[in-house]
Coordinates of C-alpha atoms in Angstrom, one line a residue:
X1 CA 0.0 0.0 0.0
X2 CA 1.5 3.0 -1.4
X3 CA 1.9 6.4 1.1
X4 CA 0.6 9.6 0.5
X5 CA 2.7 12.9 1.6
X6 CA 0.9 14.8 4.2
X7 CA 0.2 17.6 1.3
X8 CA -1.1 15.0 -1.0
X9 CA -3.1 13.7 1.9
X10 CA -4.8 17.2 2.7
X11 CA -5.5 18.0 -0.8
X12 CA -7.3 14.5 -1.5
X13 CA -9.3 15.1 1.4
X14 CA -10.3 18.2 0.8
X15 CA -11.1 17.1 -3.0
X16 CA -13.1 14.3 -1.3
X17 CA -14.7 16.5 1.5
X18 CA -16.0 19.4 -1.4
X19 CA -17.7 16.5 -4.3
X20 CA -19.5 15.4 -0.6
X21 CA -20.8 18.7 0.1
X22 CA -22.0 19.3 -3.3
X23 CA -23.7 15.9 -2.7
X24 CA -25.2 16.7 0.5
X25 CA -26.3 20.0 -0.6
X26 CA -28.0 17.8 -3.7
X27 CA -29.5 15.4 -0.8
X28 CA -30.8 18.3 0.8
X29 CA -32.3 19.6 -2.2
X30 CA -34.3 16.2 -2.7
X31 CA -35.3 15.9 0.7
X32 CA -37.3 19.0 0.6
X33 CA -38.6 18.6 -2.6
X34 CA -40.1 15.3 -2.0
X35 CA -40.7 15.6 2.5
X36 CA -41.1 18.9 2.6
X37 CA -40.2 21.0 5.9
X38 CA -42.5 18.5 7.8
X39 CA -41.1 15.4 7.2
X40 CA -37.2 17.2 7.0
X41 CA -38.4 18.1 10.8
X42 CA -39.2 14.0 12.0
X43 CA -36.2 13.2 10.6
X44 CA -33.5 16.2 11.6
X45 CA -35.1 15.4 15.2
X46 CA -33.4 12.1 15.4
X47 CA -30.2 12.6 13.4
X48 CA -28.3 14.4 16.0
X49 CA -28.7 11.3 17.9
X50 CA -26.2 9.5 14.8
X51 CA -23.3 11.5 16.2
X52 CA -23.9 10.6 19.5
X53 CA -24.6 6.5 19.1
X54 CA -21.2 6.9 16.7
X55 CA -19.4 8.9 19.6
X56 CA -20.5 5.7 22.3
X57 CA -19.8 3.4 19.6
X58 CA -16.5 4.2 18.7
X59 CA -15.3 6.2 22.0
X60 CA -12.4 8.0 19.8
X61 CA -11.0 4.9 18.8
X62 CA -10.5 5.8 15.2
X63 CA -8.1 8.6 16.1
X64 CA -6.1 6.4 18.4
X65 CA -6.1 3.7 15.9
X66 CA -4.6 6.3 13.0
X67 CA -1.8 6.8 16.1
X68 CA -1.0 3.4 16.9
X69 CA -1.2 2.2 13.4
X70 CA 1.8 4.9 11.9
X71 CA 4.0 4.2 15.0
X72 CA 3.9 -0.1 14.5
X73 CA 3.8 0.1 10.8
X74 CA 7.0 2.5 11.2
X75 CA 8.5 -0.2 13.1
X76 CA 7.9 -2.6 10.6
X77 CA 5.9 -4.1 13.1
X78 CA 2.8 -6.5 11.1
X79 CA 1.9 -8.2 14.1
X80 CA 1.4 -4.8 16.0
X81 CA -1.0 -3.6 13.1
X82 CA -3.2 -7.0 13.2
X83 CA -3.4 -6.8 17.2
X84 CA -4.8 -3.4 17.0
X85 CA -7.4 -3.9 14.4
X86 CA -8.8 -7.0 16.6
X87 CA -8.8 -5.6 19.8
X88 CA -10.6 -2.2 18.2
X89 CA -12.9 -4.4 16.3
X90 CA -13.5 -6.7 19.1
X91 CA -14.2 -3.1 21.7
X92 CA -16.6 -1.3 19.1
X93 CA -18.2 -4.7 18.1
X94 CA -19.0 -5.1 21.7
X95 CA -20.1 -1.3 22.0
X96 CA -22.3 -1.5 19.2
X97 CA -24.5 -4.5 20.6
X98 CA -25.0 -2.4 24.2
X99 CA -25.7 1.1 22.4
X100 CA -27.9 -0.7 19.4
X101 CA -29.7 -3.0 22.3
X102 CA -30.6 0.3 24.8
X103 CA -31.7 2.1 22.0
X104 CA -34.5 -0.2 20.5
X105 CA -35.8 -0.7 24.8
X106 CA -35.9 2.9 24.8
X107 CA -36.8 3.9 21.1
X108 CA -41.0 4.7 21.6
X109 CA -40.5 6.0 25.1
X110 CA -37.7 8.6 24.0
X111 CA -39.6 9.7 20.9
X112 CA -42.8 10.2 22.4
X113 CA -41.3 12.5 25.6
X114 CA -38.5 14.1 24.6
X115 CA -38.8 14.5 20.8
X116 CA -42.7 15.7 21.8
X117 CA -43.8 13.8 18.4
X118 CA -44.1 10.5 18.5
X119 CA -44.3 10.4 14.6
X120 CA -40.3 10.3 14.9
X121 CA -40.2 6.7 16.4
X122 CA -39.8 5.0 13.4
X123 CA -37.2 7.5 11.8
X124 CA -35.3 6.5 14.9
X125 CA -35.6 3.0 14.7
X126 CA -34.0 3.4 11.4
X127 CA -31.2 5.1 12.2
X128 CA -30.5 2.1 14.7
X129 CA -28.9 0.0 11.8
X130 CA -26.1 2.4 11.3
X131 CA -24.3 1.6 14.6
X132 CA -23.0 -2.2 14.0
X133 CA -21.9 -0.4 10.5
X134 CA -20.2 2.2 11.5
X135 CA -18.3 0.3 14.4
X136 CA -16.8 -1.9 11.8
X137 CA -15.7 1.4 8.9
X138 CA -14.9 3.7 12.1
X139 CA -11.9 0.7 12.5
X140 CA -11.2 0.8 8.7
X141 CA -10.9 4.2 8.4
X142 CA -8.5 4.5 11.5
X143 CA -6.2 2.0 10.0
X144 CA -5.7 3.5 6.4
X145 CA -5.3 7.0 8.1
X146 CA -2.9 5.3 10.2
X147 CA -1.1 3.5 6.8
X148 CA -1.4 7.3 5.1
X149 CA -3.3 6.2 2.5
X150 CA -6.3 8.8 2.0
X151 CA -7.7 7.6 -1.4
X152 CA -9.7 4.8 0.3
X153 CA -11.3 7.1 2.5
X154 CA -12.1 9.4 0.1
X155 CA -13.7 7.2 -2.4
X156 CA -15.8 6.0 0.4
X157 CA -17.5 9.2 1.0
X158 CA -18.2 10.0 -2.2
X159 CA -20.1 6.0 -2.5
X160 CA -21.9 7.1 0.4
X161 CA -23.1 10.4 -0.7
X162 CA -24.1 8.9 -4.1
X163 CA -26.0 6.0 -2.8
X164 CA -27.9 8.5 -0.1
X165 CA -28.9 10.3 -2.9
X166 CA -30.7 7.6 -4.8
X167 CA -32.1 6.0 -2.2
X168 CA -33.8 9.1 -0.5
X169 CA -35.4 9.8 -3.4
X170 CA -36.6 5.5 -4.4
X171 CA -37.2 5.1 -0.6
X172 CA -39.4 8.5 0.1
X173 CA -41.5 8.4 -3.4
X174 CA -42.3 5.0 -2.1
X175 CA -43.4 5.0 1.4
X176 CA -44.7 8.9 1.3
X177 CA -48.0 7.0 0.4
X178 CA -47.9 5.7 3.7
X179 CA -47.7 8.8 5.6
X180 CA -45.1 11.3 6.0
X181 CA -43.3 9.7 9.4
X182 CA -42.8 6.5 7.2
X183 CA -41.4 9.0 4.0
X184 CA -39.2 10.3 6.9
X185 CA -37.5 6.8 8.2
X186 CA -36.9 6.2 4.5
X187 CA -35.0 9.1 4.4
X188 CA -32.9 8.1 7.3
X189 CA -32.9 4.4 5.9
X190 CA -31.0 6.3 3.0
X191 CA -28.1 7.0 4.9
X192 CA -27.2 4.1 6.8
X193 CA -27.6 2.1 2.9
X194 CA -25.0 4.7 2.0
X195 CA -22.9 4.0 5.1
X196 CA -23.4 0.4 4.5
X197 CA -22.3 1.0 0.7
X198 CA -19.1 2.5 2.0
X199 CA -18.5 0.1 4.3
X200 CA -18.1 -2.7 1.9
X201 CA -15.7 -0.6 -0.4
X202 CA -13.6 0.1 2.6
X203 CA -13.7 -3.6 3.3
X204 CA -12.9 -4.7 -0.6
X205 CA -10.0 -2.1 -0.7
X206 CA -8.9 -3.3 2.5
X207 CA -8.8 -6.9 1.6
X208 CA -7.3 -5.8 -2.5
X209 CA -4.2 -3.9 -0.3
X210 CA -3.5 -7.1 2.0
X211 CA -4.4 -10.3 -0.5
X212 CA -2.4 -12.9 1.2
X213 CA -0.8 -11.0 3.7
X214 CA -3.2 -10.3 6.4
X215 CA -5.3 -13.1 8.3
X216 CA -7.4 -13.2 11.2
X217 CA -5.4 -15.6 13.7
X218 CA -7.0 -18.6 14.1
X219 CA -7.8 -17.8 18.2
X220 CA -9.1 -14.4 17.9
X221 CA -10.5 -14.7 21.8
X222 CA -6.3 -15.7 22.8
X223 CA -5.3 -12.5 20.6
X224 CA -7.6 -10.2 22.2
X225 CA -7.0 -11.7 25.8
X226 CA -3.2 -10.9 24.9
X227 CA -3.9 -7.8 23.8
X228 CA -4.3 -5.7 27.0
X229 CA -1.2 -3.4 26.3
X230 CA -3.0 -2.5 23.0
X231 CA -6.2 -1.2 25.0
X232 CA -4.3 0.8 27.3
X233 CA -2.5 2.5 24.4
X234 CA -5.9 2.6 22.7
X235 CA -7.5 4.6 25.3
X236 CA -5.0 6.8 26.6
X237 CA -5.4 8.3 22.7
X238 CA -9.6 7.5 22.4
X239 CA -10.9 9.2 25.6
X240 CA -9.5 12.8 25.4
X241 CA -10.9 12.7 22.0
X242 CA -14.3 11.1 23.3
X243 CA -14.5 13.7 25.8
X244 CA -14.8 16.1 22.9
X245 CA -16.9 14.3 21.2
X246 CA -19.7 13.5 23.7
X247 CA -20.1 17.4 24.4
X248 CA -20.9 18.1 20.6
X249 CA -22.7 15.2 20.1
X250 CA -24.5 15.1 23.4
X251 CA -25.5 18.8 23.2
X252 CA -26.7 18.1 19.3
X253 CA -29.2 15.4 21.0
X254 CA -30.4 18.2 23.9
X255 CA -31.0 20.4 21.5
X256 CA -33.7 19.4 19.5
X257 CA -35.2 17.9 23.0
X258 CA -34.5 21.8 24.5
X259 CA -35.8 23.9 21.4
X260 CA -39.3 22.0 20.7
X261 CA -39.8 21.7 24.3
X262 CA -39.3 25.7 24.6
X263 CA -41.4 26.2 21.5
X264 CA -44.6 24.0 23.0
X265 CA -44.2 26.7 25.8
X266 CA -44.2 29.3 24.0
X267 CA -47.7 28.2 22.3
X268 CA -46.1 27.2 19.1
X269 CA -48.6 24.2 17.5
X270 CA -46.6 21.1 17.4
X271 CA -46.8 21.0 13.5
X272 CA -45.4 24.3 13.5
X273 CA -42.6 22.9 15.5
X274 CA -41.4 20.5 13.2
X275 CA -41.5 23.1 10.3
X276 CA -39.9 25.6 12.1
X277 CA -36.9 23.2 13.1
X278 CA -36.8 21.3 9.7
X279 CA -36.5 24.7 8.0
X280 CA -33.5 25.5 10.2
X281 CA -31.8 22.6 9.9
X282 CA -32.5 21.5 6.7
X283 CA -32.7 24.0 5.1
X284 CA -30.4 27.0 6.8
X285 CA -28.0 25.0 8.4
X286 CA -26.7 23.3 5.3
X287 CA -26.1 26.5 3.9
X288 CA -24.0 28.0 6.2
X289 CA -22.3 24.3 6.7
X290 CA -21.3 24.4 3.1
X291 CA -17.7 26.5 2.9
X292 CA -16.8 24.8 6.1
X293 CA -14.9 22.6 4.3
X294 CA -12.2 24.5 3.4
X295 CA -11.9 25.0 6.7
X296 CA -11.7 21.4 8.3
X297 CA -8.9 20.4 5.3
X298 CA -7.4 23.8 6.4
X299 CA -7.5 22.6 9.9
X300 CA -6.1 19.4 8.9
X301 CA -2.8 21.0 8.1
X302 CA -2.4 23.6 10.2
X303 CA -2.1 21.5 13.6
X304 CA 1.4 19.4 12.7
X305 CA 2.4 23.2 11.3
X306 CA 1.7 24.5 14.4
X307 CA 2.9 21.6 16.5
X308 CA 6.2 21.4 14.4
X309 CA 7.0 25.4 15.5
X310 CA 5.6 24.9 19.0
X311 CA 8.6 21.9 19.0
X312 CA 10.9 24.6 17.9
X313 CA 9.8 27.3 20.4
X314 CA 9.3 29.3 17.1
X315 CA 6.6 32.1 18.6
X316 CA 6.8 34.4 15.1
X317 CA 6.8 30.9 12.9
X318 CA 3.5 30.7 14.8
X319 CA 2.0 33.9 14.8
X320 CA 2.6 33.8 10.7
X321 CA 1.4 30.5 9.8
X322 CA -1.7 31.4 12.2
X323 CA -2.2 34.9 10.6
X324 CA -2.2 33.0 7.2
X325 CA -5.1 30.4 8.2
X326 CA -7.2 33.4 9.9
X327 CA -7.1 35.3 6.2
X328 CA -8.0 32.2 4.7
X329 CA -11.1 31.2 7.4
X330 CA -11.8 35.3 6.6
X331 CA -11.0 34.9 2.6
X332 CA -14.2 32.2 2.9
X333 CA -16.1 33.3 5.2
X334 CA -16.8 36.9 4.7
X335 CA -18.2 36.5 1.3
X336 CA -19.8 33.3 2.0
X337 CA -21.8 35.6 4.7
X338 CA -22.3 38.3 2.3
X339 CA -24.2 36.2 -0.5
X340 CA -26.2 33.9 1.9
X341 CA -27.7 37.4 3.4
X342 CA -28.1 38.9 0.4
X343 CA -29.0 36.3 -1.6
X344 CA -30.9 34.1 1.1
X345 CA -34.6 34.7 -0.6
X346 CA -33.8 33.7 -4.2
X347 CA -31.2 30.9 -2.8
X348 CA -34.3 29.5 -1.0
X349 CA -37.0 29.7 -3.4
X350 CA -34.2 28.0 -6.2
X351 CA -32.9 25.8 -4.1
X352 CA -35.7 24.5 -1.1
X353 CA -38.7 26.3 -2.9
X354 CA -39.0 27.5 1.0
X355 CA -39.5 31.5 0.7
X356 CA -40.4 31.6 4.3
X357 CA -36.7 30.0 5.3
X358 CA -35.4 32.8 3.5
X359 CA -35.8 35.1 7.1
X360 CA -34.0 32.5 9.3
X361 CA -31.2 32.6 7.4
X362 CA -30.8 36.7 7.2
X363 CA -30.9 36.6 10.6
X364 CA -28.2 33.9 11.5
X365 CA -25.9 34.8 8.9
X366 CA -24.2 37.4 10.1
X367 CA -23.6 35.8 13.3
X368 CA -21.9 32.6 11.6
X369 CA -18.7 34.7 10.3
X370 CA -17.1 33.3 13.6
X371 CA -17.6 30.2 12.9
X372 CA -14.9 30.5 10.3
X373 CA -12.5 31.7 12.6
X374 CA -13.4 28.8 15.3
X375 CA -11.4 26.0 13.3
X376 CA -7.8 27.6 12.8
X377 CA -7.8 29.0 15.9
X378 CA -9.0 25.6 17.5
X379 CA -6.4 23.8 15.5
X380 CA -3.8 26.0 16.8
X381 CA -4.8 25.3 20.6
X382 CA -4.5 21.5 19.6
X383 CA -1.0 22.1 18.1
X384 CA 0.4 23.6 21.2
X385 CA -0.9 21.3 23.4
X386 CA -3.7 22.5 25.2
X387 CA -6.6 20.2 23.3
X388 CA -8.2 20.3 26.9
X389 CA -8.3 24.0 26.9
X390 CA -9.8 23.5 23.4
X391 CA -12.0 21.5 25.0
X392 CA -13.3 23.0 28.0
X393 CA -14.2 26.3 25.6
X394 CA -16.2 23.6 23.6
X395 CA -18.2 22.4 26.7
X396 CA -19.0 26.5 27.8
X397 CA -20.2 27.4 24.5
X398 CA -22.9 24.7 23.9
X399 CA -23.8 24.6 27.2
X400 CA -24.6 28.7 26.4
X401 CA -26.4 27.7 23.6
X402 CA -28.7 24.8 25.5
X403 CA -29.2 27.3 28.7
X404 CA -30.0 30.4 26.5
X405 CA -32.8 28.7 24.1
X406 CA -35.6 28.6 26.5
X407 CA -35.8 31.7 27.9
X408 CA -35.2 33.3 24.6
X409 CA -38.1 31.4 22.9
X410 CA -40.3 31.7 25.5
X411 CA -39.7 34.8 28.2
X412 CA -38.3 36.9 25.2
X413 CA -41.3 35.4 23.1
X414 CA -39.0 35.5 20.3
X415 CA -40.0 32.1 19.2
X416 CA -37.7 30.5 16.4
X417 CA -36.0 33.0 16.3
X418 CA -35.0 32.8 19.9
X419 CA -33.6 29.4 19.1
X420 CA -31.0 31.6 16.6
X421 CA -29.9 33.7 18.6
X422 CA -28.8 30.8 21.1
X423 CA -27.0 29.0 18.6
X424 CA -25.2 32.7 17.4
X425 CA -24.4 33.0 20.9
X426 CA -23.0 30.0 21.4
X427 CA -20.7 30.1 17.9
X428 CA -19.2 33.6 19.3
X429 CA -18.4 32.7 22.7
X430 CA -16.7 29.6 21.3
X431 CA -14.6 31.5 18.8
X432 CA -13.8 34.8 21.7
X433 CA -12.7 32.0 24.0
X434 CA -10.4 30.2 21.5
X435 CA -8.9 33.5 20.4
X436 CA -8.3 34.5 24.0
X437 CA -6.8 31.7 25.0
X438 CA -4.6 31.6 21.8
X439 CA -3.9 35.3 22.6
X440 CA -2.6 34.2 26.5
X441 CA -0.3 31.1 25.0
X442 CA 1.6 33.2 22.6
X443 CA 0.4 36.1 22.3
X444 CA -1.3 36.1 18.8
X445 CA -3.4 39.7 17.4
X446 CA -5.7 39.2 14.2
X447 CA -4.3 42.0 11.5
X448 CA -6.7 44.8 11.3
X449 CA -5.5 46.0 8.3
X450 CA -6.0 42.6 6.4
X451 CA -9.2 42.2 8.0
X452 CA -10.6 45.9 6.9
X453 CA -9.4 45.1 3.3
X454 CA -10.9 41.4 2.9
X455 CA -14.4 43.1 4.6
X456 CA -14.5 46.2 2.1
X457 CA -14.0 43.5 -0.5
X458 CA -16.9 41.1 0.5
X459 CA -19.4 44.4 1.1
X460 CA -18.1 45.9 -2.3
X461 CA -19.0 42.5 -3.9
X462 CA -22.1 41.3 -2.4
X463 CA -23.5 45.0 -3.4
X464 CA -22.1 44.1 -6.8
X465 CA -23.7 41.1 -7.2
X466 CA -27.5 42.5 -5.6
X467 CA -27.0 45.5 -8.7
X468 CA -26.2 42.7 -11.7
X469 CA -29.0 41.0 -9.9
X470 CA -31.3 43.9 -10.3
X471 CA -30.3 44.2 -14.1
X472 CA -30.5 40.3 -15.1
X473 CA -34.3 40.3 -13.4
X474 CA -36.0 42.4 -15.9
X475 CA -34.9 39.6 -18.6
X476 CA -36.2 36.4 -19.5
X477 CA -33.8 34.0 -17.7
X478 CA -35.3 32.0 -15.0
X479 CA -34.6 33.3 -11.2
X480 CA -32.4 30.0 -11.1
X481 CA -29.8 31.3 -13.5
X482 CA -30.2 34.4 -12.6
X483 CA -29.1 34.1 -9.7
X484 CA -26.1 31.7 -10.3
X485 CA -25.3 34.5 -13.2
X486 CA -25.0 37.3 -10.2
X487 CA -23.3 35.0 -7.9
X488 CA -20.3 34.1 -10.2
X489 CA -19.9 37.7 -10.6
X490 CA -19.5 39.0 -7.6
X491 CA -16.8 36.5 -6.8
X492 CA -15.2 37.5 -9.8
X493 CA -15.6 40.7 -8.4
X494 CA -15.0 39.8 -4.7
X495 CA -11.5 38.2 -6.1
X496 CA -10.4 41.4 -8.6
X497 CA -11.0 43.9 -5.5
X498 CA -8.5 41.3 -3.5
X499 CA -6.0 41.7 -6.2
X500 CA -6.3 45.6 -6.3
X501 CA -6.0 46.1 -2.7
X502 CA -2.8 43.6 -2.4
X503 CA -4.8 40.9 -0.4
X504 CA -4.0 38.8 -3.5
X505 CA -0.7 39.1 -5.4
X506 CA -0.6 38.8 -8.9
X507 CA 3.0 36.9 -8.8
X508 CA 2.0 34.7 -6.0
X509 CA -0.7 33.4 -7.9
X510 CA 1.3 32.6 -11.1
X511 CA 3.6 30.6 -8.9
X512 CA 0.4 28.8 -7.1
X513 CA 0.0 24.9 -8.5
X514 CA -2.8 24.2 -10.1
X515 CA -3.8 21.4 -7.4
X516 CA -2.9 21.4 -3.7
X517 CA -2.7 24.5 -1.2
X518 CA -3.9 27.0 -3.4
X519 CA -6.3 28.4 -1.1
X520 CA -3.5 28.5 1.6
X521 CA -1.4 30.8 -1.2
X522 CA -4.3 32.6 -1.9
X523 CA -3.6 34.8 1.3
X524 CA 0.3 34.7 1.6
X525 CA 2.3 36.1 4.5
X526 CA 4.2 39.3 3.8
X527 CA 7.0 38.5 5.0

């Protein structure tokens, strides 16, 4: 099995990570055209809950397997590798049958109190299937990050994207007859098929890259008894990294408990409920998801860079390779913010055919520029060593978020729209608390003259794009490409006000490869 440089790694990934959000803005786009904001509600109420059963299946594993994995196969050490795959498979196996077991006894009881409509009891019983499944790839995928081989990985999202796709739309033509919670457990069915789909090609490609060479010993039982040296080294990685990921996916399965609870209160109609929350996260949420990519590939490379100059006690090597992922999180974000508020009633009506989404996402758009920031700055608080710190700013942000969506909805009256202002909350705390702690550990300032340039930019080109919008309407070109039309030109725009102001160089670019970090050069350092 051939290994990939860590730029070739990032870039493949990041290749990977943009066809799958094209494809899961595509799912999104079916699911509301065939459910509807009603049925996207029953089944965005249980899907949180994927994170979580994948975060108690898996407890971190596949990060500690990636660890283990490079240090044995650096050793030339086969029988290392082999160990660690059975005693992972054998501890999520075992996982998998406890969580998949205490979900089906608690399945109608937990829909009907919690979830307030018991309509989503069968989209959760769905979702069940996709723990056994992703106890077995969450091993796979550990071991070829481990080998440095992203292609696999890759591939495997894409399959599972694809397949989604197709089935939402077979699956929820057929059983919408039925009634729209059934439509809705299709639609959820959809996506543990496409995890299953990916499973098997991670399982063929593992097999194709070991033919003869790798075999289950014949006494797996006597391998994993002998394996307790592996668990230890297993978890010392896993639970730091589980502790992470039970806040985020724990507070992803209050929330939607939290927010319709508060909206009952506040004398919202329980249909109304489900609308209101499928609009926001089916419809909103994928939106402003959608650059974020950029972001985690960015993210990606940025902690070894910053690890490698922490090693060094390098402070300015730091400061400038942090300064260059903050222009590119503001390179992205900023005009990603800019079109999505400007843009947000024609992107709705073309896109969900759901004018009345269009308001939700004015309002939380301008809140969600921090997000951007949150990823290089929680990247470089991972790189230096504090991932706790990281951490512990995770867990007082979201628990912001959970404690501020009741009385905003309901004392403040502000409904829905209390439920936003929450989650906004809850983004900028986490990104001012990663910034000041950054800011205490070495001292790091954001540029303000960068930052003044890159905003004048994105205001100068959203404005751009609303006038070419204004001109293209009176023809006979349908709002679709209209709107496509004025969006491609105010990036061009966006991009040619960058140049002028010397955000962008003209020479860099020339010298930029026509694959891999272009983004990164994009914003270079002056050095």
């Amino acid at each position: 099995m051939q290994k990939q440089s860590l730029v070739k790694g990032v870039f493949v990934l990041t290749i990977a990570a943009f066809i799958t959000k094209i494809l899961v803005l595509a799912n999104s786009i079916v699911q509301s055209r065939v459910l509807g904001s009603e049925g996207i509600g029953l089944k965005m109420m249980v899907m949180p809950f994927m994170g979580l059963m994948i975060t108690l299946t898996t407890i971190g594993l596949p990060v500690a397997i990636s660890r283990l994995v490079a240090e044995a196969d650096a050793q030339r050490n086969g029988a290392k590798v082999k160990k660690i795959l059975v005693v992972s498979s054998t501890i999520t196996g075992s996982l998998s049958i406890v969580v998949a077991s205490l979900s089906i006894l608690c399945g109608n009881a937990f829909s009907s109190y919690f979830l307030t409509d018991q309509r989503s009891y069968y989209s959760l019983m769905a979702l069940i299937l996709i723990i056994p499944i992703v106890a077995v790839s969450g091993v796979l995928k550990g071991y070829f990050r481990g080998m440095q081989t992203m292609n696999p990985i890759a591939i495997a999202q894409v399959i599972e994207q694809i397949v989604r796709i197709g089935f939402t739309y077979f699956l929820v033509q057929w059983l919408i007859p039925y009634g729209i919670e059934y439509a809705a457990a299709g639609a959820v069915l959809s996506s543990v098929i496409g995890e299953a789909f990916s499973l098997f090609f991670l399982m063929l490609m593992f097999k194709l890259s070991h033919r003869k060479k790798f075999h289950l010993p014949n006494s797996l039982w006597k391998k994993v008894s002998r394996g307790k040296d592996i668990v230890v080294e297993l978890l010392q990685t896993a639970l730091p990294t589980t502790g992470n990921g039970l806040i985020f996916s724990v507070s992803r399965a209050i929330q939607p408990i939290i927010i319709t609870k508060s909206l009952a209160v506040a004398g919202v109609s329980s249909i109304m409920i489900t609308k209101d929350y499928g609009m926001l996260t089916g419809f909103v949420m994928p939106l402003l998801f959608f650059p974020g990519f950029i972001n985690q590939s960015l993210g990606v490379s940025l902690v070894p860079a910053i690890s490698e100059a922490n090693a060094d006690n390098n402070i300015r090597l730091i400061h400038r390779r942090l300064y260059q992922a903050i222009c590119v999180a503001l390179g992205v974000g900023i005009p990603s913010t800019m079109l999505l508020y400007l843009f947000a009633h024609e992107l709705m009506i073309v896109m969900y055919k759901s004018p009345q989404a269009a308001p939700l996402l004015k309002f939380i758009a301008p809140f969600f520029i921090m997000h951007y920031l949150q990823t290089p700055l929680q990247s470089a608080l991972v790189g230096l060593g504090h991932a706790k710190v990281a951490m512990l700013n995770n867990m007082i942000s979201k628990c912001t978020t959970l404690l501020l969506i009741y009385p905003l909805a309901t004392h403040f009256k502000l409904e829905i729209y209390g439920v936003i202002l929450a989650i906004s909350i809850g983004v900028i705390v986490e990104t001012l608390l990663h910034f000041f702690s950054v800011h205490k550990l070495v001292g790091f300032y954001v540029n303000p003259q960068e930052t003044i340039k890159i905003v004048l930019a994105g205001i100068a080109m959203g404005y751009s794009g609303r006038i070419a919008f204004s001109y293209l309407k009176s023809s006979e070109f349908n709002l679709g490409f209209i709107t496509m039309i004025a969006v491609i030109l105010s990036i061009l725009i966006y991009l040619i006000i960058l140049v002028f102001l010397k955000v962008i160089r003209r020479n860099e670019i020339m010298r930029v490869p026509l694959i891999g970090r272009i983004l990164v050069l994009l914003f270079p350092l002056r050095r």
